[in-house]
Coordinates of C-alpha atoms and ligand atoms in Angstrom, one line a residue:
M585 CA 58.3 33.6 15.8
R586 CA 59.2 36.0 13.0
S587 CA 59.2 35.6 9.1
P588 CA 62.3 35.4 7.3
A589 CA 61.2 38.8 5.6
A590 CA 60.5 40.4 9.3
A591 CA 64.1 38.9 10.4
L592 CA 66.0 40.4 7.7
D593 CA 63.9 44.0 8.1
A594 CA 64.9 43.8 12.5
L595 CA 68.4 42.9 10.5
R596 CA 68.4 46.0 8.1
A597 CA 67.6 48.2 11.2
D598 CA 70.5 47.2 12.7
P599 CA 73.8 49.5 11.6
C600 CA 76.2 46.3 11.0
G601 CA 73.2 44.2 9.8
A602 CA 72.9 47.4 7.4
L603 CA 76.1 47.1 6.2
L604 CA 76.0 43.8 5.5
L605 CA 73.1 43.6 3.6
R606 CA 74.2 46.7 1.6
T607 CA 77.6 44.7 0.7
F608 CA 76.1 41.2 0.1
A609 CA 72.3 41.7 -0.8
A610 CA 72.2 40.1 -4.2
E611 CA 74.7 37.4 -3.4
H612 CA 73.4 33.6 -2.7
S613 CA 76.5 32.5 -1.3
V614 CA 77.1 34.2 1.7
H615 CA 74.6 33.9 4.7
L616 CA 73.8 34.7 8.4
V617 CA 73.8 31.7 10.4
G618 CA 73.8 30.5 14.0
G619 CA 72.7 32.6 16.9
A620 CA 72.1 35.6 15.0
V621 CA 69.4 33.8 12.9
R622 CA 67.9 32.1 16.1
D623 CA 67.8 35.4 17.9
L624 CA 66.6 37.4 14.9
L625 CA 63.6 34.9 14.0
L626 CA 62.7 35.0 17.8
G627 CA 62.3 38.8 17.5
R628 CA 65.6 39.0 20.1
A629 CA 68.7 41.4 19.2
P630 CA 71.6 39.4 17.8
R631 CA 74.9 39.3 19.6
E632 CA 77.4 38.6 17.0
L633 CA 76.8 38.7 13.3
D634 CA 78.1 35.5 12.2
L635 CA 78.4 34.1 8.1
V636 CA 78.8 31.2 6.3
V637 CA 80.5 31.6 2.8
E638 CA 80.0 29.0 0.0
G639 CA 83.4 29.7 -1.2
D640 CA 86.3 32.7 -0.8
V641 CA 85.9 33.5 2.3
D642 CA 88.5 36.5 2.1
A643 CA 87.1 37.6 -0.7
A644 CA 83.7 37.8 0.9
A645 CA 85.8 39.3 4.1
A646 CA 87.5 42.1 1.6
R647 CA 84.1 43.3 0.3
L648 CA 83.0 44.2 3.9
G649 CA 85.8 47.1 3.7
G650 CA 87.3 46.4 7.4
D651 CA 90.3 45.1 9.1
I652 CA 90.7 41.7 8.9
T653 CA 92.0 40.8 12.2
A654 CA 92.0 37.0 12.3
H655 CA 92.2 34.3 9.5
D656 CA 93.3 30.6 9.8
R657 CA 94.0 28.0 7.4
F658 CA 90.2 26.8 7.4
G659 CA 89.2 29.5 5.9
T660 CA 87.9 31.8 8.7
A661 CA 88.0 35.5 9.1
R662 CA 87.0 38.2 11.6
V663 CA 86.1 41.8 10.1
Q664 CA 86.2 44.7 11.8
A665 CA 84.3 47.4 10.2
D666 CA 84.0 50.6 12.1
E667 CA 81.7 49.3 15.4
C668 CA 80.9 46.5 13.4
R669 CA 82.4 43.3 13.6
F670 CA 81.6 40.0 11.9
D671 CA 83.3 36.5 11.7
L672 CA 83.0 34.5 8.5
V673 CA 83.7 30.7 8.1
R674 CA 84.4 28.7 5.2
A675 CA 80.7 26.3 4.6
R676 CA 82.4 23.1 5.9
A677 CA 82.0 19.7 7.0
E678 CA 83.9 18.6 10.2
S679 CA 84.7 14.9 11.4
Y680 CA 86.1 13.8 14.9
A681 CA 89.3 11.4 15.1
R682 CA 88.9 11.0 18.6
P683 CA 86.3 12.1 21.4
G684 CA 86.9 15.3 22.9
A685 CA 89.6 15.7 19.8
L686 CA 89.6 19.4 17.7
P687 CA 87.7 18.4 14.6
D688 CA 89.1 17.5 11.1
V689 CA 87.9 19.7 8.6
R690 CA 86.7 19.8 4.7
P691 CA 84.9 22.5 2.7
A692 CA 81.5 21.6 2.1
G693 CA 78.0 23.1 0.6
L694 CA 75.3 25.1 3.6
E695 CA 73.5 22.0 4.2
E696 CA 76.4 19.5 5.1
D697 CA 78.0 22.9 7.4
L698 CA 74.6 23.2 9.2
R699 CA 74.8 19.5 9.9
R700 CA 78.1 20.2 12.0
R701 CA 76.4 22.4 14.5
D702 CA 75.2 22.1 18.0
V703 CA 71.6 22.1 18.1
T704 CA 69.0 22.3 15.8
V705 CA 67.8 26.0 16.7
N706 CA 71.7 27.1 16.0
A707 CA 71.3 25.0 12.8
I708 CA 69.9 27.6 10.9
A709 CA 71.0 29.8 7.7
L710 CA 69.3 32.9 6.7
G711 CA 70.5 34.3 3.2
L712 CA 71.0 37.7 2.7
D713 CA 68.5 37.7 -0.4
G714 CA 65.9 36.1 2.2
E715 CA 66.2 32.6 1.8
L716 CA 66.0 30.3 5.0
T717 CA 67.8 26.8 5.2
A718 CA 67.6 24.8 8.2
V719 CA 68.3 21.2 9.4
E720 CA 65.3 19.2 9.9
G721 CA 63.0 20.0 12.7
A722 CA 65.1 23.1 13.4
L723 CA 61.9 25.7 13.1
E724 CA 59.6 23.5 14.7
D725 CA 62.1 23.6 17.7
L726 CA 62.7 27.3 17.5
R727 CA 59.0 27.8 17.6
A728 CA 58.7 25.1 20.8
G729 CA 61.5 26.3 22.9
V730 CA 63.3 23.4 22.4
L731 CA 67.1 22.5 22.2
R732 CA 67.7 19.4 20.5
V733 CA 71.3 18.2 19.3
L734 CA 71.7 16.9 15.7
H735 CA 72.9 13.2 16.1
D736 CA 73.6 10.7 18.8
A737 CA 77.6 11.6 18.9
S738 CA 77.4 15.1 19.4
F739 CA 78.4 15.2 23.2
V740 CA 81.2 12.3 22.5
D741 CA 82.4 14.6 19.4
D742 CA 82.4 17.6 21.3
P743 CA 81.2 17.7 25.2
T744 CA 82.0 21.5 25.6
R745 CA 78.4 21.2 23.5
V746 CA 76.7 20.4 27.1
W747 CA 77.8 23.7 28.3
R748 CA 76.4 25.4 25.3
V749 CA 73.1 23.9 25.9
A750 CA 73.4 24.9 29.6
R751 CA 73.7 28.6 28.6
Y752 CA 70.9 28.7 25.9
A753 CA 68.7 26.8 28.3
E754 CA 69.2 29.5 30.7
R755 CA 69.4 32.5 28.5
L756 CA 66.4 31.8 26.1
G757 CA 64.5 29.5 28.6
F758 CA 64.3 26.5 26.4
A759 CA 63.6 23.0 27.1
V760 CA 66.3 20.3 26.9
D761 CA 64.9 18.0 24.6
G762 CA 64.6 14.6 26.5
R763 CA 66.9 12.2 24.3
T764 CA 69.4 15.1 24.4
R765 CA 69.1 15.0 28.2
E766 CA 70.0 11.5 28.1
L767 CA 73.1 12.0 26.4
A768 CA 74.4 15.0 28.4
A769 CA 73.9 13.0 31.1
A770 CA 76.6 10.1 29.5
A771 CA 79.0 13.0 28.1
D772 CA 82.5 12.8 29.6
P773 CA 84.0 16.3 29.9
S774 CA 87.3 14.6 30.9
T775 CA 87.9 14.0 27.1
V776 CA 88.5 17.8 26.7
S777 CA 91.2 20.2 28.1
G778 CA 91.0 22.3 31.0
D779 CA 91.5 25.4 29.1
R780 CA 88.6 24.4 26.8
L781 CA 86.3 23.8 29.6
G782 CA 87.5 26.9 31.6
A783 CA 86.5 29.0 28.2
E784 CA 83.0 27.7 28.4
L785 CA 83.0 28.3 32.3
R786 CA 83.7 31.9 31.7
L787 CA 81.0 32.7 29.3
A788 CA 78.6 30.8 31.9
L789 CA 79.8 33.2 34.5
R790 CA 79.0 36.4 31.5
E791 CA 75.5 35.3 31.2
P792 CA 72.5 37.4 32.2
D793 CA 71.8 35.0 35.3
P794 CA 75.1 32.7 35.9
S795 CA 74.0 31.3 38.6
A796 CA 71.0 29.9 36.4
A797 CA 73.5 28.5 33.8
L798 CA 75.4 26.8 36.1
E799 CA 72.7 25.0 37.8
A800 CA 71.4 24.1 34.2
V801 CA 74.7 22.3 33.4
R802 CA 74.9 20.5 36.7
D803 CA 71.2 19.4 36.3
L804 CA 72.2 18.3 32.4
N805 CA 75.5 16.3 34.0
P806 CA 77.1 16.8 37.6
A807 CA 80.8 15.9 36.4
Y808 CA 81.0 19.2 34.8
L809 CA 81.6 20.7 37.6
P810 CA 83.8 20.0 40.6
D811 CA 82.2 17.8 43.9
G812 CA 81.0 20.5 46.8
F813 CA 80.2 22.9 43.9
E814 CA 76.6 24.8 45.0
P815 CA 75.1 27.6 43.4
R816 CA 73.9 29.8 46.2
P817 CA 71.8 32.4 44.4
R818 CA 70.3 34.3 47.1
A819 CA 73.9 35.0 49.0
L820 CA 75.0 35.5 45.2
A821 CA 72.5 38.0 44.6
A822 CA 72.8 40.0 47.5
A823 CA 76.7 40.1 47.1
L824 CA 76.3 41.1 43.5
E825 CA 74.2 44.1 44.5
L826 CA 77.0 45.3 47.5
L827 CA 79.6 44.7 44.6
P828 CA 81.4 47.8 43.2
A829 CA 82.3 48.8 39.5
D830 CA 86.0 47.7 40.2
G831 CA 84.9 44.4 41.5
R832 CA 84.7 41.3 39.5
P833 CA 81.1 39.4 39.4
D834 CA 82.6 36.3 37.9
L835 CA 85.0 35.7 40.5
V836 CA 82.1 36.5 43.4
T837 CA 79.7 34.0 41.2
L838 CA 82.4 31.4 41.8
A839 CA 83.2 32.4 45.0
A840 CA 79.3 31.9 46.4
C841 CA 79.6 28.2 44.8
T842 CA 82.7 27.2 46.3
A843 CA 82.0 27.6 49.9
G844 CA 81.8 23.6 50.4
M845 CA 85.1 23.0 48.6
D846 CA 88.1 22.5 50.6
V847 CA 90.8 25.2 49.5
S848 CA 93.4 23.1 48.2
T849 CA 90.8 21.3 45.9
L850 CA 89.4 24.4 44.8
L851 CA 92.8 26.2 43.8
A852 CA 93.7 23.1 41.4
W853 CA 90.2 22.9 40.1
L854 CA 90.8 26.7 39.1
D855 CA 94.1 26.4 38.2
D856 CA 93.0 23.8 35.9
M857 CA 90.4 26.2 34.1
G858 CA 93.1 28.6 33.4
F859 CA 92.1 30.9 36.0
T860 CA 95.3 33.3 37.1
A861 CA 97.0 33.3 40.3
S862 CA 95.6 36.7 41.4
E863 CA 91.8 35.2 40.0
R864 CA 92.6 32.0 42.1
D865 CA 93.7 34.0 45.1
V866 CA 90.6 36.1 45.2
V867 CA 88.0 33.2 44.8
A868 CA 89.8 31.5 47.6
A869 CA 89.6 34.2 50.0
S870 CA 86.2 35.3 49.0
S871 CA 84.6 31.7 49.4
R872 CA 86.0 31.4 53.1
A873 CA 84.2 32.8 55.9
A874 CA 87.1 34.5 57.2
T875 CA 85.8 38.0 56.4
A876 CA 82.8 37.5 57.5
A877 CA 82.7 36.8 61.1
P878 CA 84.5 40.1 62.3
L879 CA 83.2 42.0 59.9
H880 CA 79.7 41.2 61.1
A881 CA 80.9 41.5 64.9
A882 CA 82.8 44.9 64.4
R883 CA 81.0 48.0 66.0
T884 CA 83.0 50.9 65.2
N885 CA 84.5 51.9 61.4
A886 CA 87.9 51.5 62.5
E887 CA 87.0 47.8 63.5
I888 CA 85.1 47.7 60.1
A889 CA 87.8 48.7 58.5
R890 CA 90.5 46.3 60.0
A891 CA 88.1 43.2 59.5
A892 CA 87.8 44.2 55.6
R893 CA 90.9 45.8 55.3
G894 CA 93.7 43.4 53.0
A895 CA 90.8 41.3 51.6
P896 CA 89.7 41.5 48.4
V897 CA 86.5 43.6 47.8
E898 CA 84.6 40.5 46.6
A899 CA 85.1 38.9 49.9
V900 CA 83.6 41.9 51.5
A901 CA 80.6 41.8 49.4
L902 CA 79.9 38.2 49.9
A903 CA 80.5 38.5 53.2
G904 CA 77.4 41.1 53.1
G905 CA 75.3 43.2 55.8
N906 CA 75.6 46.6 56.8
N907 CA 78.9 47.0 58.0
A908 CA 79.9 45.5 54.6
R909 CA 78.1 48.0 53.0
R910 CA 79.5 50.8 54.9
Y911 CA 82.9 49.9 54.5
I912 CA 82.4 49.2 50.2
D913 CA 80.2 52.4 50.0
E914 CA 82.8 54.8 52.4
L915 CA 85.2 53.6 54.7
R916 CA 87.2 52.0 51.8
H917 CA 87.8 55.3 50.1
V918 CA 89.0 57.4 53.3
R919 CA 92.8 58.4 53.3
L920 CA 94.9 60.1 55.4
E921 CA 95.9 63.8 54.2
I922 CA 99.6 62.8 55.7
G923 CA 102.1 60.2 54.2
G924 CA 105.2 58.0 55.2
D925 CA 107.0 61.2 54.1
D926 CA 105.6 63.5 56.6
L927 CA 106.6 60.4 59.3
L928 CA 110.1 60.5 57.8
A929 CA 110.6 64.1 58.2
A930 CA 109.2 63.5 62.1
G931 CA 112.1 61.5 62.6
I932 CA 110.5 58.3 62.5
A933 CA 113.1 55.5 61.0
E934 CA 112.2 53.8 57.7
G935 CA 110.5 50.2 57.7
P936 CA 107.5 48.7 58.8
E937 CA 106.7 50.9 61.6
I938 CA 105.9 54.0 59.6
G939 CA 102.8 51.7 57.9
E940 CA 101.8 50.9 61.8
R941 CA 101.5 54.4 62.2
L942 CA 99.7 55.3 59.2
Q943 CA 97.5 52.7 60.1
R944 CA 96.8 53.8 63.4
A945 CA 96.4 57.6 62.3
L946 CA 93.6 56.5 59.7
D947 CA 91.8 54.1 62.2
R948 CA 91.2 56.8 64.4
K949 CA 90.3 59.3 61.4
L950 CA 87.4 56.5 60.5
D951 CA 86.8 56.8 64.3
G952 CA 86.2 60.6 63.6
E953 CA 89.0 61.0 66.7
V954 CA 90.8 63.4 64.5
S955 CA 90.4 65.2 61.1
G956 CA 93.1 67.5 59.3
R957 CA 96.9 67.2 58.7
K958 CA 98.1 68.5 62.2
E959 CA 95.8 65.9 64.2
E960 CA 96.5 63.0 61.6
L961 CA 100.3 63.5 62.3
A962 CA 99.8 63.6 66.0
A963 CA 98.0 60.5 66.1
A964 CA 100.5 58.9 64.1
L965 CA 103.4 60.3 66.4
D966 CA 101.6 59.0 69.2
G967 CA 102.7 56.3 71.5
G968 CA 101.0 53.8 69.9
D969 CA 98.4 52.0 72.3
G970 CA 95.6 52.6 70.6
Ligands
ATP574 P1 75.7 33.1 21.5 O1 74.3 33.7 21.3 O2 76.1 32.8 22.4 O3 76.5 34.7 21.3 P2 76.0 31.4 19.2 O4 74.6 30.8 19.0 O5 76.0 32.8 18.0 O6 76.4 32.2 20.6 P3 79.0 31.1 19.1 O7 79.7 30.5 19.8 O8 79.1 32.3 18.5 O9 77.1 31.1 18.7 O10 79.2 29.9 17.7 C1 78.1 30.2 16.3 C2 77.7 29.2 15.7 O11 78.7 28.2 15.6 C3 76.7 28.5 17.0 O12 75.1 29.2 16.6 C4 76.6 26.9 16.3 O13 75.8 26.6 15.4 C5 78.2 27.2 16.0 N1 79.1 26.4 16.8 C6 79.8 26.5 17.8 N2 80.8 26.1 18.7 C7 79.7 24.7 18.4 C8 80.1 23.3 19.0 N3 81.0 23.7 20.1 N4 79.6 22.8 18.0 C9 78.7 22.9 16.8 N5 78.6 23.7 16.5 C10 79.0 24.9 17.3

């Protein structure tokens, strides 16, 4: 583990960290906190720079010289200064009126602020003068790679913390302390809104290894995922390898895990988690095997295209195999040189027949039977038995 001085040096090497140090170097009331301190001490690059301020947050935010894009009545501010973003929070204590409620907040000192946090390794502050403040056991846990909640009611107060622990276990490769495991197993996600749980799920899907994060949460407490949710890391890895840049890896990941769920349960769960109707449709279509069988059985380019056409690209990627690859890499990009106007000009009446004729011509082009405008048009105007 790095020393606080080495952590500060690493911070200084980062342009946003350097700005922070220039602004607040001699200031005792502003501290870097949370994941950034944890990552700097571990020798990892920090993802976000979170600051805790003992005193006036707005004044501290103004000193950073950027746009203050968000603040609320609890004393938080987000500052965007050129490429750098900082989240500032007034040092605070939190209490929970009931399980899963949003916390009641009151101003407090740094040490109390650290005690409201989720796990010991996130409850470390690095003063910009180099002074380290941590809850008891935090540095030992960081050294040993252990995730430990700060008190027994932690998951009762805020059941979303189970998701947080799962993500850290996956990303940092840390072990979950035994007592924390017991508490996580007893946590009750039903006291939290679907939207909040959905936000945690979305963060897990953006992790470097989403399958591992999902496995980790299921391992901690199966109630965090619906019945029938089953990560399939190998199928997922193959699908992600096929997925083009315009596809959605998060939705492929969900689809790879939900093949065992019936569609109505799946759609209701995704709705509860705050996914939009079109996202729900992509997951549902991709988690079913409907695309896979005709796609695998296809023998010609036109058959491949017919099997894949209309399905989301995520479903094609999950179906997998050479035909899926061929469709994604080549066939889905093939276009006719003619369009509907050409058929109208040739006397075909407006209506669904135009689309059907164009489709037929495209299939023949895919199979290499026609090329160029003239042949495409002839194929489209052809009787329609092929
Ligand atoms: P990451 O490494 O995932 O970017 P992080 O550890 O910095 O994230 P954030 O979600 O950015 O976590 O939150 C910043 C800090 O705020 C955390 O490190 C933790 O100390 C505290 N925190 C955030 N959410 C909670 C929560 N639900 N309960 C308790 N403390 C929290």
